[in-house]
Amino acid sequence: MTTTAPRRSDKAESAAGGLVTFSAVMLFIAGVLDLFRGIMAIAQDDIYVRTPNYVFKFDLTSWGWIQLILGVLAILVSIGLFARATWARMTAVALAGLLIIENFLTIPYYPLWSIVLIALYSFIIWSLLTVNPESFPEEAADR
């Protein structure tokens, strides 16, 4: 009994590559924005709204360092996504999951912005998990 692997059309391959590129761009932009949010929090900027009686209380400086580190990681991983590296795809999925949690924790401070970013990171996870692994050069070379 022989089995054949399903072959996707060139149009589907192109669309998958477009999804990875879109995810890389969105992760890069979100990483830059998180980087700036972290810098603002570390600098004790007045942009952050103080919310009393919130269950998840963080010091503004420590919250800023968390956002700064996640922003830098998002920028670095997005560069790997542009190069179509497999490690970057898997790391981007994990990092987007962490960023969803980070934005969930900031909903009381910035509800609209946090919900928009949660949706964006969810789309990034979906797009990176639905892409055909053969569209990544290093995986195709291993087969």
Short mmCIF file of C-alpha atoms in Angstrom, two decimals:
data_model
loop_
_atom_site.label_atom_id
_atom_site.label_comp_id
_atom_site.label_asym_id
_atom_site.label_seq_id
_atom_site.Cartn_x
_atom_site.Cartn_y
_atom_site.Cartn_z
CA MET A 1 0.00 0.00 0.00
CA THR A 2 1.46 3.30 -1.04
CA THR A 3 0.48 6.64 0.30
CA THR A 4 1.20 9.99 -1.18
CA ALA A 5 1.54 13.22 0.65
CA PRO A 6 -1.04 15.81 -0.30
CA ARG A 7 0.35 18.40 -2.67
CA ARG A 8 -0.77 21.96 -2.28
CA SER A 9 -1.11 24.22 -5.26
CA ASP A 10 1.35 27.00 -5.97
CA LYS A 11 -1.40 29.48 -5.11
CA ALA A 12 -1.83 27.90 -1.65
CA GLU A 13 1.94 27.91 -1.10
CA SER A 14 2.08 31.58 -2.03
CA ALA A 15 -0.75 32.40 0.36
CA ALA A 16 0.99 30.52 3.18
CA GLY A 17 4.21 32.42 2.55
CA GLY A 18 2.21 35.63 2.63
CA LEU A 19 0.76 34.67 6.00
CA VAL A 20 4.23 34.11 7.43
CA THR A 21 5.42 37.45 6.08
CA PHE A 22 2.34 39.20 7.46
CA SER A 23 2.91 37.53 10.83
CA ALA A 24 6.54 38.62 10.82
CA VAL A 25 5.58 42.23 10.07
CA MET A 26 2.85 42.27 12.72
CA LEU A 27 5.12 40.67 15.32
CA PHE A 28 7.83 43.22 14.54
CA ILE A 29 5.44 46.18 14.86
CA ALA A 30 3.91 44.83 18.06
CA GLY A 31 7.40 44.20 19.43
CA VAL A 32 8.42 47.80 18.75
CA LEU A 33 5.25 49.05 20.44
CA ASP A 34 5.88 46.80 23.45
CA LEU A 35 9.44 48.08 23.56
CA PHE A 36 8.18 51.66 23.74
CA ARG A 37 5.53 50.74 26.32
CA GLY A 38 8.27 49.20 28.43
CA ILE A 39 10.46 52.28 28.16
CA MET A 40 7.52 54.48 29.18
CA ALA A 41 6.82 52.32 32.22
CA ILE A 42 10.48 52.22 33.28
CA ALA A 43 10.69 56.02 32.96
CA GLN A 44 7.63 56.35 35.26
CA ASP A 45 5.68 58.12 32.54
CA ASP A 46 2.21 59.50 33.26
CA ILE A 47 0.74 57.65 30.29
CA TYR A 48 0.01 54.60 32.42
CA VAL A 49 -3.26 54.85 34.28
CA ARG A 50 -3.17 53.85 37.93
CA THR A 51 -5.91 51.31 38.65
CA PRO A 52 -6.57 50.77 42.36
CA ASN A 53 -7.80 47.45 43.71
CA TYR A 54 -6.63 45.40 40.76
CA VAL A 55 -5.90 41.74 41.49
CA PHE A 56 -2.65 41.63 39.47
CA LYS A 57 -0.65 44.46 41.00
CA PHE A 58 2.79 45.03 39.54
CA ASP A 59 5.33 47.71 40.22
CA LEU A 60 5.39 49.99 37.18
CA THR A 61 9.15 49.55 36.75
CA SER A 62 9.01 45.74 36.86
CA TRP A 63 6.05 45.76 34.46
CA GLY A 64 8.09 47.99 32.15
CA TRP A 65 11.02 45.56 32.17
CA ILE A 66 8.69 42.66 31.33
CA GLN A 67 7.27 44.57 28.36
CA LEU A 68 10.71 45.73 27.25
CA ILE A 69 12.14 42.19 27.28
CA LEU A 70 9.13 40.70 25.48
CA GLY A 71 9.28 43.51 22.91
CA VAL A 72 12.96 42.89 22.16
CA LEU A 73 12.31 39.14 21.88
CA ALA A 74 9.40 39.78 19.51
CA ILE A 75 11.61 41.94 17.29
CA LEU A 76 14.38 39.31 17.19
CA VAL A 77 11.96 36.46 16.47
CA SER A 78 10.27 38.45 13.70
CA ILE A 79 13.64 38.86 12.01
CA GLY A 80 13.99 35.06 12.11
CA LEU A 81 10.51 34.75 10.58
CA PHE A 82 11.59 36.94 7.67
CA ALA A 83 14.42 34.44 7.11
CA ARG A 84 11.84 31.58 7.24
CA ALA A 85 13.69 29.83 10.07
CA THR A 86 11.78 26.98 11.70
CA TRP A 87 13.04 27.89 15.18
CA ALA A 88 11.57 31.36 14.67
CA ARG A 89 8.17 29.97 13.76
CA MET A 90 7.97 27.80 16.88
CA THR A 91 9.40 30.55 19.10
CA ALA A 92 6.96 33.08 17.64
CA VAL A 93 4.01 30.87 18.56
CA ALA A 94 5.26 30.56 22.16
CA LEU A 95 6.10 34.27 22.36
CA ALA A 96 2.71 35.29 20.97
CA GLY A 97 1.13 33.15 23.68
CA LEU A 98 3.14 35.00 26.34
CA LEU A 99 2.18 38.32 24.80
CA ILE A 100 -1.50 37.33 24.91
CA ILE A 101 -1.11 36.71 28.65
CA GLU A 102 0.72 40.03 29.06
CA ASN A 103 -2.07 41.90 27.30
CA PHE A 104 -4.71 40.06 29.29
CA LEU A 105 -3.09 41.40 32.45
CA THR A 106 -3.21 44.96 31.09
CA ILE A 107 -6.92 44.92 30.15
CA PRO A 108 -7.95 47.07 33.16
CA TYR A 109 -5.39 49.72 32.20
CA TYR A 110 -5.98 49.80 28.43
CA PRO A 111 -9.01 47.66 27.51
CA LEU A 112 -9.36 48.45 23.81
CA TRP A 113 -5.65 48.30 23.03
CA SER A 114 -5.19 45.06 24.98
CA ILE A 115 -8.11 43.35 23.23
CA VAL A 116 -6.86 44.44 19.81
CA LEU A 117 -3.41 43.03 20.56
CA ILE A 118 -4.87 39.79 21.91
CA ALA A 119 -6.74 39.36 18.61
CA LEU A 120 -3.58 40.22 16.63
CA TYR A 121 -1.43 37.73 18.52
CA SER A 122 -4.13 35.07 18.14
CA PHE A 123 -4.06 35.62 14.39
CA ILE A 124 -0.26 35.37 14.40
CA ILE A 125 -0.47 32.02 16.20
CA TRP A 126 -3.12 30.75 13.77
CA SER A 127 -1.20 31.85 10.68
CA LEU A 128 2.07 30.29 11.83
CA LEU A 129 0.44 26.99 12.77
CA THR A 130 -1.47 26.62 9.50
CA VAL A 131 1.46 27.23 7.16
CA ASN A 132 2.83 24.24 5.28
CA PRO A 133 6.21 23.22 6.75
CA GLU A 134 7.55 22.57 3.25
CA SER A 135 7.43 26.31 2.57
CA PHE A 136 10.35 26.70 4.97
CA PRO A 137 13.62 25.97 3.14
CA GLU A 138 15.48 24.28 5.98
CA GLU A 139 12.63 21.83 6.61
CA ALA A 140 12.32 21.03 2.92
CA ALA A 141 16.07 20.31 2.77
CA ASP A 142 15.77 17.82 5.65
CA ARG A 143 13.31 15.65 3.73
#
